[in-house]
Tab-separated table of C-alpha atoms and ligand atoms in Angstrom:
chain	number	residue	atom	x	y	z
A	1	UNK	CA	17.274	0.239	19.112
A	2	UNK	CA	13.647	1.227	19.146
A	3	UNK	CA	11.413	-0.245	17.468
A	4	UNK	CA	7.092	-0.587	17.695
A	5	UNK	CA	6.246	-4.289	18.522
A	6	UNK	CA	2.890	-6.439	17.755
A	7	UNK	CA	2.979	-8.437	20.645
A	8	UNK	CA	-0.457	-10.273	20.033
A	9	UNK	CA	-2.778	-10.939	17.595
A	10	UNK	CA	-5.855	-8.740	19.201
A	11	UNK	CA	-3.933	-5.695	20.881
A	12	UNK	CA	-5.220	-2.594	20.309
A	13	UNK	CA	-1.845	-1.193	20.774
A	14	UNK	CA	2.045	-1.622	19.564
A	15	UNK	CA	4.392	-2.461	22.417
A	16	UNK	CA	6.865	0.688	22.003
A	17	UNK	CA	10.114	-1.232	22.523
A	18	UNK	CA	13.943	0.679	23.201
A	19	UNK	CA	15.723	-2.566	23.273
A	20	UNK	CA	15.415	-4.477	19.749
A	21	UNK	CA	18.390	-5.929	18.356
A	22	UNK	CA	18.842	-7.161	14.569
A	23	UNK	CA	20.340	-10.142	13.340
A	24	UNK	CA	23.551	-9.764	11.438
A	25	UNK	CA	23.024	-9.268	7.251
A	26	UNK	CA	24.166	-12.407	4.863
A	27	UNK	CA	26.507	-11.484	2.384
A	28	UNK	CA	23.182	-10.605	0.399
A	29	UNK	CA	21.514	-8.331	2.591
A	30	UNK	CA	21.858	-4.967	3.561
A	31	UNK	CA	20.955	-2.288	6.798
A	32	UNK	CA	18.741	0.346	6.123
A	33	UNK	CA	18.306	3.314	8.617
A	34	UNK	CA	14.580	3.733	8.329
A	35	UNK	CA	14.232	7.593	8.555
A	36	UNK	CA	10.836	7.845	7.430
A	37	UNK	CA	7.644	5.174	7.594
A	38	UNK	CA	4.219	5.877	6.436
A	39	UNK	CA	1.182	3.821	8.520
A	40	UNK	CA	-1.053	2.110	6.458
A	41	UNK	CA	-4.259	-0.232	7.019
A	42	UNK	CA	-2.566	-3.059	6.559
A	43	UNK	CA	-0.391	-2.174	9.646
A	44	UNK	CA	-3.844	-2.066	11.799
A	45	UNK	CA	-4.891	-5.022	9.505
A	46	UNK	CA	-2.155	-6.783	10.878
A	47	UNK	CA	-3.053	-6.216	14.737
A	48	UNK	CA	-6.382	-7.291	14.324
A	49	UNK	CA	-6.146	-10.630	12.304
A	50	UNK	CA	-7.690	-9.864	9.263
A	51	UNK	CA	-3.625	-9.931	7.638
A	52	UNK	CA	-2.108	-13.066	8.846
A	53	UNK	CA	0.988	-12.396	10.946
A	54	UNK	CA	3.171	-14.302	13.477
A	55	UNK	CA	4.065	-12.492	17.073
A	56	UNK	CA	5.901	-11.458	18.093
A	57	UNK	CA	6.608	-9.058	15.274
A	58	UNK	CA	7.497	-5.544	14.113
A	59	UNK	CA	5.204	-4.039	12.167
A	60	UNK	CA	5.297	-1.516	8.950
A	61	UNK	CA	6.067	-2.283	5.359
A	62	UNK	CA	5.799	1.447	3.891
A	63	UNK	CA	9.605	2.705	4.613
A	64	UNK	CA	12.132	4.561	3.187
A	65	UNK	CA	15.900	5.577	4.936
A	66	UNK	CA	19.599	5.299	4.211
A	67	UNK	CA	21.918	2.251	3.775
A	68	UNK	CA	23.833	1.720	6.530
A	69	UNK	CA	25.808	-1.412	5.646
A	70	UNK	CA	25.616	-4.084	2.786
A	71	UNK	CA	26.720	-8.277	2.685
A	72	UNK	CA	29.963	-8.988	0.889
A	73	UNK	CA	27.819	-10.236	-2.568
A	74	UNK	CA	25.717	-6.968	-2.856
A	75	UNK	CA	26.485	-5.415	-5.833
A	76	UNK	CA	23.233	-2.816	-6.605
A	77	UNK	CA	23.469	-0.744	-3.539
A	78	UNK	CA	26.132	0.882	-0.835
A	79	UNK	CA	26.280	2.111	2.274
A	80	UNK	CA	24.726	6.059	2.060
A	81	UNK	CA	22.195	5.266	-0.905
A	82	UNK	CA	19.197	6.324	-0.586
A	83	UNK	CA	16.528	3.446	-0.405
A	84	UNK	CA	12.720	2.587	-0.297
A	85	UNK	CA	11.682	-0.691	0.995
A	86	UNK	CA	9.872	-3.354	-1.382
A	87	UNK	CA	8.005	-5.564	0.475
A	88	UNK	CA	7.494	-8.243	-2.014
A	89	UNK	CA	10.451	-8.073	-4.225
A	90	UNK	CA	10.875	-9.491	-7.428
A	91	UNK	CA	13.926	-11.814	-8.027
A	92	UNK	CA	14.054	-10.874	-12.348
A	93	UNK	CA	14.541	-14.459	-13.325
A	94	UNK	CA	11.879	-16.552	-12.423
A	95	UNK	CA	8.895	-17.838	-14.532
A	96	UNK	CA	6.783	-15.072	-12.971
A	97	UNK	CA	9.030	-12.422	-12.928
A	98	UNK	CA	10.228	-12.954	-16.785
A	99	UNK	CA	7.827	-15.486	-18.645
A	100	UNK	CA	4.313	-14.355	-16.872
A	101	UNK	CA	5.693	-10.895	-16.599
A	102	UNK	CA	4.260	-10.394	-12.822
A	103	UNK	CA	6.926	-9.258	-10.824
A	104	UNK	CA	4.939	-8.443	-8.099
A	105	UNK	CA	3.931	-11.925	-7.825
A	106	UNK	CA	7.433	-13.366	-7.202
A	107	UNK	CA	7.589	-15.443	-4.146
A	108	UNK	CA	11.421	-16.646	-4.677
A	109	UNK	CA	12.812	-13.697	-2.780
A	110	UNK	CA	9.681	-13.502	-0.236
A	111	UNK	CA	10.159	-17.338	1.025
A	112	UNK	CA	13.787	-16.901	0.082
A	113	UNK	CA	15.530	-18.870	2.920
A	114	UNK	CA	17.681	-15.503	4.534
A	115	UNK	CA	14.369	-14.019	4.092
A	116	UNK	CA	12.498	-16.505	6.416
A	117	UNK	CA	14.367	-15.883	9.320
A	118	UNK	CA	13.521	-13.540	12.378
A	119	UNK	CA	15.724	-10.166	11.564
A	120	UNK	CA	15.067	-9.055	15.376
A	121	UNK	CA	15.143	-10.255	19.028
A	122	UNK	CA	14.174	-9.249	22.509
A	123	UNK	CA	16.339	-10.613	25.382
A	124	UNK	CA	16.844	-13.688	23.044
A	125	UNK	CA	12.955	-14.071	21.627
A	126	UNK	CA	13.176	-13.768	18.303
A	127	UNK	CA	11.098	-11.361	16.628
A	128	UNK	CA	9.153	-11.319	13.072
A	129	UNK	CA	8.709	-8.436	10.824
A	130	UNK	CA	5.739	-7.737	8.721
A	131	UNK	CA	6.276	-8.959	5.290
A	132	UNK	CA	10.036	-9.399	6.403
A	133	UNK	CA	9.902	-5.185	6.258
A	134	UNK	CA	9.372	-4.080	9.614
A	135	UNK	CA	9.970	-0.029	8.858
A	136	UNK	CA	9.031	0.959	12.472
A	137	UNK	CA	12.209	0.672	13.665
A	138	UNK	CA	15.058	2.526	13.697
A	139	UNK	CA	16.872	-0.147	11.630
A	140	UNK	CA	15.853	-3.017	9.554
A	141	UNK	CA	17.806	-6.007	7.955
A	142	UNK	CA	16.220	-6.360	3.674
A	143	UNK	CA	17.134	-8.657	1.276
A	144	UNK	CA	18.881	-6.874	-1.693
A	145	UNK	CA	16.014	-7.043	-4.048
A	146	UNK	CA	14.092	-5.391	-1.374
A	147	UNK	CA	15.594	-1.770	-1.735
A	148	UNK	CA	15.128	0.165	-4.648
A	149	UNK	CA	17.761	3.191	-4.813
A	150	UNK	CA	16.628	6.936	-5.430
A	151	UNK	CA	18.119	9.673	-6.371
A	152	UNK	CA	19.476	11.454	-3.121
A	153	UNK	CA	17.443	14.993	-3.386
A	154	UNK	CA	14.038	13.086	-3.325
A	155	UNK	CA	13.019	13.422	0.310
A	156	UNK	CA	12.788	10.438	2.404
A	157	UNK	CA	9.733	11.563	3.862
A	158	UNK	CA	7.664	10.999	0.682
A	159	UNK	CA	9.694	8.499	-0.802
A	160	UNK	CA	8.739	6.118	2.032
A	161	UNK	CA	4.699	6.727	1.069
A	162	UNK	CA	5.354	5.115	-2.317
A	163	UNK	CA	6.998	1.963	-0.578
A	164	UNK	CA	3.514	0.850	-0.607
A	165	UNK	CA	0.145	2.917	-0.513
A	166	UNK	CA	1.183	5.449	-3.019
A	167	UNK	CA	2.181	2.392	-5.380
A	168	UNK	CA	-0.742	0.097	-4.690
A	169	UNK	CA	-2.903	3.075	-5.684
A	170	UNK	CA	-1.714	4.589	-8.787
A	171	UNK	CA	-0.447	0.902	-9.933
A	172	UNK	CA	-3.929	-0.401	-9.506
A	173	UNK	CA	-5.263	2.341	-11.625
A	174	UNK	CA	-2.570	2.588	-14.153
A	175	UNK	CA	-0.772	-0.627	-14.445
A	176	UNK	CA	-3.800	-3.167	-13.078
A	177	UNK	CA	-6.738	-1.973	-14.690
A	178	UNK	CA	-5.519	0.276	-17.196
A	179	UNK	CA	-7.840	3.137	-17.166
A	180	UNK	CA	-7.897	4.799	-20.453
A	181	UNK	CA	-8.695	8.287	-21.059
A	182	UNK	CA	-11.971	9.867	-20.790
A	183	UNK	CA	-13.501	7.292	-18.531
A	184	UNK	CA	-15.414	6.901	-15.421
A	185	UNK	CA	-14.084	6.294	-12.236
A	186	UNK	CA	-15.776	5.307	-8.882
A	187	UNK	CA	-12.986	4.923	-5.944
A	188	UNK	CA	-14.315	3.301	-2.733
A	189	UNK	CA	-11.762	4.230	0.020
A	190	UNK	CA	-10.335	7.917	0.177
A	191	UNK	CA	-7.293	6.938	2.805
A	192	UNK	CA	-3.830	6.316	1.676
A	193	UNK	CA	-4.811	3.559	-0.937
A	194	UNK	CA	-7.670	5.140	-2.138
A	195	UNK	CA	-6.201	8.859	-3.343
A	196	UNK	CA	-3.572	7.154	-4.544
A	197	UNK	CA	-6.031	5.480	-6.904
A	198	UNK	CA	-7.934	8.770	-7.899
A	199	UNK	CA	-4.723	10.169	-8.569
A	200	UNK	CA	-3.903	7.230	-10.828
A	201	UNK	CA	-6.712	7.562	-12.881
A	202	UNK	CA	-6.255	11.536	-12.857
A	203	UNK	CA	-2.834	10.532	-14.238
A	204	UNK	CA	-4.180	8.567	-16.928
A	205	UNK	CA	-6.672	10.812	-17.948
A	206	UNK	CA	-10.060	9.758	-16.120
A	207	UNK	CA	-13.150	12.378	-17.049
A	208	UNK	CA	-15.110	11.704	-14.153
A	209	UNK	CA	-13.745	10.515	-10.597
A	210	UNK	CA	-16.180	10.011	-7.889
A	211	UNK	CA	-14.620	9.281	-4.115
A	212	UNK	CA	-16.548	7.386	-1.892
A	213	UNK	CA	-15.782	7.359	1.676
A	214	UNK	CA	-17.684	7.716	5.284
A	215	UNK	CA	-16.111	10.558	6.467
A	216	UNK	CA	-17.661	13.605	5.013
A	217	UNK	CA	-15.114	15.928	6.296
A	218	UNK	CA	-12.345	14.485	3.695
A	219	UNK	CA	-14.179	15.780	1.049
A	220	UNK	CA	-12.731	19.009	0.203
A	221	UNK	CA	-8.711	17.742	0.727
A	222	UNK	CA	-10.050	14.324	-1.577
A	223	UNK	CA	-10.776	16.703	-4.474
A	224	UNK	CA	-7.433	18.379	-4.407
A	225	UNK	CA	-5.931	14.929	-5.699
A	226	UNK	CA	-8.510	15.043	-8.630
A	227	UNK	CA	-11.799	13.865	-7.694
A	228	UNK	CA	-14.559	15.478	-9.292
A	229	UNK	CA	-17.082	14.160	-7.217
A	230	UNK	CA	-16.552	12.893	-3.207
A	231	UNK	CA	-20.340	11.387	-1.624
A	232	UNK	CA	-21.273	9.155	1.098
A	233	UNK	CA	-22.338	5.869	0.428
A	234	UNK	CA	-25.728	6.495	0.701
A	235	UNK	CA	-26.009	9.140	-1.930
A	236	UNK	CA	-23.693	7.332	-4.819
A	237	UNK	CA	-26.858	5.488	-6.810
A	238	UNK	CA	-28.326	9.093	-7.240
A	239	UNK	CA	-24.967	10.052	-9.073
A	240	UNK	CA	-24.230	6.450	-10.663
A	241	UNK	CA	-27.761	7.538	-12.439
A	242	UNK	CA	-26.725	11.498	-13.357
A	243	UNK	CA	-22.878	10.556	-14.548
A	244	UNK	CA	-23.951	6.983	-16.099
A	245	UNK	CA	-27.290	7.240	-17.123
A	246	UNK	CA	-27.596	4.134	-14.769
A	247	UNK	CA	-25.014	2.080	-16.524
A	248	UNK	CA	-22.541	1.970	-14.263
A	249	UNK	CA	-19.020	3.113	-14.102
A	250	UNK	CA	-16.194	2.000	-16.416
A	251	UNK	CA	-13.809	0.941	-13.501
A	252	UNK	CA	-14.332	0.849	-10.160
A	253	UNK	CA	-11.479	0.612	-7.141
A	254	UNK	CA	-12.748	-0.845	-3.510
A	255	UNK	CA	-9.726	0.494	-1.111
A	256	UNK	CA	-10.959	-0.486	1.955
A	257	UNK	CA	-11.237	-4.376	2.369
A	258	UNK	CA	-14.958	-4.662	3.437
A	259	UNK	CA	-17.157	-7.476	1.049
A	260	UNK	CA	-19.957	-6.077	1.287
A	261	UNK	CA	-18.539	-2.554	-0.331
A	262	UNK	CA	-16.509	-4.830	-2.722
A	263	UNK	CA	-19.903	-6.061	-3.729
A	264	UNK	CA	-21.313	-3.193	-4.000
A	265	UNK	CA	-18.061	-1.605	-6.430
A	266	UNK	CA	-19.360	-4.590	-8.956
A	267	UNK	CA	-22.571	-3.498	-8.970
A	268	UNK	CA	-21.822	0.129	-9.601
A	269	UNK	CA	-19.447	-1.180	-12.582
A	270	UNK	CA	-21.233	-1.007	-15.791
A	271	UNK	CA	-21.232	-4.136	-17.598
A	272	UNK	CA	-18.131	-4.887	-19.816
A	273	UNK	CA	-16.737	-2.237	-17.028
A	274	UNK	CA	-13.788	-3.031	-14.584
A	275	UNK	CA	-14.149	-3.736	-10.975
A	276	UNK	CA	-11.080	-3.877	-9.185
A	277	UNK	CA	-10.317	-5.070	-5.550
A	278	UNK	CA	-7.510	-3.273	-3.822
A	279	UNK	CA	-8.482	-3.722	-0.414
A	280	UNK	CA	-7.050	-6.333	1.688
A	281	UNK	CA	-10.201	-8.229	3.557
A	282	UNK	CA	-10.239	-11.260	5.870
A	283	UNK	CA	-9.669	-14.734	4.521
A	284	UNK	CA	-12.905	-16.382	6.535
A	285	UNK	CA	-15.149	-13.336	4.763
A	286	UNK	CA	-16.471	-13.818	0.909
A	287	UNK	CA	-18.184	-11.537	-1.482
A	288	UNK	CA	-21.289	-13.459	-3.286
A	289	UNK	CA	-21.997	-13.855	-6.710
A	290	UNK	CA	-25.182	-15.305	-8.563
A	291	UNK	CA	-23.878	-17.628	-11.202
A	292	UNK	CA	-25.487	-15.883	-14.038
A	293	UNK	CA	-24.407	-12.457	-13.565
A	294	UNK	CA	-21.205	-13.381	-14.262
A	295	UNK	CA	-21.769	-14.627	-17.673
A	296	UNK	CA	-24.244	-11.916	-18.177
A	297	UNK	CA	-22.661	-8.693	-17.128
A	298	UNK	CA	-18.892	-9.216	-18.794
A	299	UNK	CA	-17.611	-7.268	-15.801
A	300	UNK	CA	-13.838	-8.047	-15.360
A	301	UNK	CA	-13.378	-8.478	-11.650
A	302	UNK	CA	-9.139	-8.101	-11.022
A	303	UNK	CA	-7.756	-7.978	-7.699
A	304	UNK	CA	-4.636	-5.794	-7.857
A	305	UNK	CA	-1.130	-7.291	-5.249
A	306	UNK	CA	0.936	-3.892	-4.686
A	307	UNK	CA	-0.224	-2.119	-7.525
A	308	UNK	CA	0.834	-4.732	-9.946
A	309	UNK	CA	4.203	-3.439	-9.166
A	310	UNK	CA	7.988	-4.068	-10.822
A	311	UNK	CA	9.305	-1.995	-8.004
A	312	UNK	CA	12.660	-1.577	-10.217
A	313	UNK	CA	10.568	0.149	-12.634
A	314	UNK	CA	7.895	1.411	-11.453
A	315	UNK	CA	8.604	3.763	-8.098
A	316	UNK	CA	11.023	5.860	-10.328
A	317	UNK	CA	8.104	6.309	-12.586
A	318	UNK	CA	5.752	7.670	-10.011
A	319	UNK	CA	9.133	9.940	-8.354
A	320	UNK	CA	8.935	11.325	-11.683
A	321	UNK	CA	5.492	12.344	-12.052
A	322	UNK	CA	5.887	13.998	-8.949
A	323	UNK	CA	9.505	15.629	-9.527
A	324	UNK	CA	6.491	16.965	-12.441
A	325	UNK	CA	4.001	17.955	-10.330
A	326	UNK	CA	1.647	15.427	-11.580
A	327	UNK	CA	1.583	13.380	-8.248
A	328	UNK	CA	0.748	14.913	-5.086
A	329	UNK	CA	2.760	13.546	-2.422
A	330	UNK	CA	3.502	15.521	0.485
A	331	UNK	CA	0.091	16.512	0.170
A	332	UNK	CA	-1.068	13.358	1.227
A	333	UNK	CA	0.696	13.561	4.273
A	334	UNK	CA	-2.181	14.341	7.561
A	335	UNK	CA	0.117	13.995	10.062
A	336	UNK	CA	3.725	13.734	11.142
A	337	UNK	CA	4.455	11.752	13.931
A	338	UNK	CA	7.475	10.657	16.502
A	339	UNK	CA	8.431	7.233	17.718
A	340	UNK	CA	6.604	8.131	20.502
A	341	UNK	CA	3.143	8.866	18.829
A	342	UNK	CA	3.041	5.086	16.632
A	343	UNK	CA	-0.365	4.543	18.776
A	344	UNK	CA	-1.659	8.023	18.228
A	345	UNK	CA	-1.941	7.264	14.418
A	346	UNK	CA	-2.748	3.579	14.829
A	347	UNK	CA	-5.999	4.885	16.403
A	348	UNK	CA	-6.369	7.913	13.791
A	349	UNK	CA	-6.483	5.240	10.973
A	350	UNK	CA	-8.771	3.348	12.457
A	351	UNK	CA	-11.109	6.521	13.047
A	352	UNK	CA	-10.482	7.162	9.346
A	353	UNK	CA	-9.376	10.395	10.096
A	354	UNK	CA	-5.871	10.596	7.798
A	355	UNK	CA	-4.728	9.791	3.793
A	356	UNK	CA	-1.571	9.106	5.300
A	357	UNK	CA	0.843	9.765	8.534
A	358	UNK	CA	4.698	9.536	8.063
A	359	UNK	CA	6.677	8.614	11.473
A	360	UNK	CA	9.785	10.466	11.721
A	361	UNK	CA	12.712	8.324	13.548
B	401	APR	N1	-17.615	2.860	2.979
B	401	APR	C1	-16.868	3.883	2.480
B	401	APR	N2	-15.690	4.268	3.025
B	401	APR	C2	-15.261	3.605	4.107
B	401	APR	C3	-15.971	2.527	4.689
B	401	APR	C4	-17.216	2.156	4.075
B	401	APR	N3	-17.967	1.164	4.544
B	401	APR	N4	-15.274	2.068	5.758
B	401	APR	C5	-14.151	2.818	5.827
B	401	APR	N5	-14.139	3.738	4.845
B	401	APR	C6	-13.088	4.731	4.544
B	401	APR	C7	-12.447	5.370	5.752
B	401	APR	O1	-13.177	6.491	6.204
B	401	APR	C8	-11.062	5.773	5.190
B	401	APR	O2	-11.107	7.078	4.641
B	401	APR	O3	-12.041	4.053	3.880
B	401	APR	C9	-10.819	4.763	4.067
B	401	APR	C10	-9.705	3.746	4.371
B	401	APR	O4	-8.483	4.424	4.474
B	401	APR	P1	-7.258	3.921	5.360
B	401	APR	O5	-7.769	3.359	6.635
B	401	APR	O6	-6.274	5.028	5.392
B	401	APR	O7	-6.697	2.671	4.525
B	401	APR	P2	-5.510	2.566	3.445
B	401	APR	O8	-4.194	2.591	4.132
B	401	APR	O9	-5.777	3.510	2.341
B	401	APR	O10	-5.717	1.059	2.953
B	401	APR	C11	-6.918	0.675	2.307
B	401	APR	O11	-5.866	-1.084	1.057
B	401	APR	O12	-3.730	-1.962	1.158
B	401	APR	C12	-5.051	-2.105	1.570
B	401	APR	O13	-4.879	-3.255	3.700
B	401	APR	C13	-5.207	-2.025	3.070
B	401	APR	O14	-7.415	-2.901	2.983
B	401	APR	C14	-6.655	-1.714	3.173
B	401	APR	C15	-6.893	-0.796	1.994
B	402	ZN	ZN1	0.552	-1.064	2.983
């Protein structure tokens, strides 16, 4: 089958591969036909070290497609459902999953021993999949916490988007730092991630929502998902002071992964205000703090792991807001892509060009 290949830590481009086999399912995991997977920066993160991944390896995470068989113990899915892909799924009876109430942060199904092993090979090399996902591919072998089932009108197409950037978004905005009405937002970040967050806090009521990216030419599409405001770095003090009087914002979002704009999202955070870290940086790369302003500002600084998600909950909450209309979804897709094109949009997210491209197997 095809299927896009990281063959190095360091390459600038996937290996497109038309000879990937998959390992057989255990009696607890199931096949999913990927029809639809989104690219995110992680993906890119992923090629160029700052996400730590073993190689060989398939890469994607943000996937949605059809079940195509399931082990003899699966009991909450059949073949022809239609699926997204969790990559980090809870197991529902842990300490974490029912006594911290952090689903998200289950591990027991991530390190889960069926989990750990390589789903695909290569003329007998095995190979890995990112976050044991791999959606670019035309099939993939999940555990069967790792597929959540949807109703069978919602298209794939967008379904697959909320598989991960759609979620880590609106979950860090809604769920992580629990904007509250009438606030205001800063949003660092206007890719996938990022207008996912500024359509979060749209969701839950935001008054002000400034996006601040780069790339000037996003501006105009940005505001469609609900900010009120879109500036380059350079200009945001000048509106921190008009929106804020100077104090700051009530929550800020960095959706990029850089420290040095994750430091500046706590400075732009009024104090008592919320700064929360989305992005995914490197783990040799730290963000400074003085050891009074801590203590003095009574910022809460939250990171926020897949949106705080309970995927069994919470991607039927977001297909509902936008079976509403009150999530944008296919209007967050730039670009659709073939099998053939994977590189095209690797290199298009790294220009910062996109909110999101969906390949098309
Ligand atoms: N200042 C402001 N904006 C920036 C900067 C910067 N220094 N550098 C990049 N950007 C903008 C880009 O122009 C782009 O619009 O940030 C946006 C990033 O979008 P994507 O590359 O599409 O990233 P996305 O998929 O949204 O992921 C964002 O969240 O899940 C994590 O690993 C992911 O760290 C990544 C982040
Ligand atoms: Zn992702």
């Amino acid at each position: 089958m095809r299927a896009a290949v990281l063959q190095a830590v360091g390459d600038k481009h996937l290996d497109l591969c038309y000879d990937i086999e998959m390992v057989e399912p255990t009696s607890h995991e199931v096949v999913v036909r990927i029809t639809h997977t989104g690219i995110c920066h992680s993906d890119v993160s992923a090629m160029n070290g700052t996400i730590p991944q073993d190689v060989p390896c398939v890469l994607g995470h943000e996937g949605a497609g059809v079940v195509e068989a399931v082990g003899s113990e699966v009991t909450a899915t059949q073949p022809g459902d239609h699926v997204i892909a969790v990559w980090s799924p809870p197991c529902g009876q842990c300490e974490v999953c029912l006594v911290h109430q952090k689903p998200n942060l289950c591990s027991a199904i991530m390190y889960h021993p069926d989990r750990l092993r390589p789903p695909f090979s290569q003329g007998g090399t095995d190979i890995a999949a990112m976050a044991r996902t791999g959606t670019f591919t035309e099939y993939t072998v999940l555990y069967e916490h790792g597929v959540v089932k949807i109703d069978d009108d919602i298209p794939l197409d967008i379904a697959s988007l909320v598989g991960c950037g759609v979620m880590t978004g609106v979950g860090a905005a809604i769920n992580t730092a629990k904007v509250q009405p009438g606030s205001k937002v800063v949003v660092f970040g206007a890719g996938g991630v990022g207008v996912s967050a500024i359509q979060g806090a749209r969701i839950a009521g935001a008054a002000e929502i400034v996006a601040v990216d780069i790339n000037a030419d996003k501006f105009d599409k940005i505001k469609e998902f609900g900010a009120t405001h879109a500036v380059i770095p350079e200009e945001l003090d000048d509106l921190k002071s008009e929106l804020t009087s100077g104090h700051g914002f009530d929550y800020a979002f960095e959706c990029i992964g850089i420290p040095s704009v994750m430091r500046t999202a706590y400075e732009q955070t009024r104090r008592g205000g919320t700064c929360c870290i989305v992005g995914v940086g490197r783990l040799d790369e730290f963000v400074q703090f003085n050891a009074f302003e801590l203590f003095y500002n009574e910022k809460k600084l939250i990171g926020s792991y897949y949106g705080g998600v309970d995927a069994r909950v919470d991607f039927h909450r977001l297909l509902r807001l936008w079976r509403h209309g009150q999530l944008d979804l296919e209007g967050m897709i730039s670009r659709r892509l073939t099998f053939d094109q994977i590189n095209d949009g690797i290199d298009a997210v790294r220009r910062g060009e996109v909110v999101r491209q969906v390949v098309e197997f």
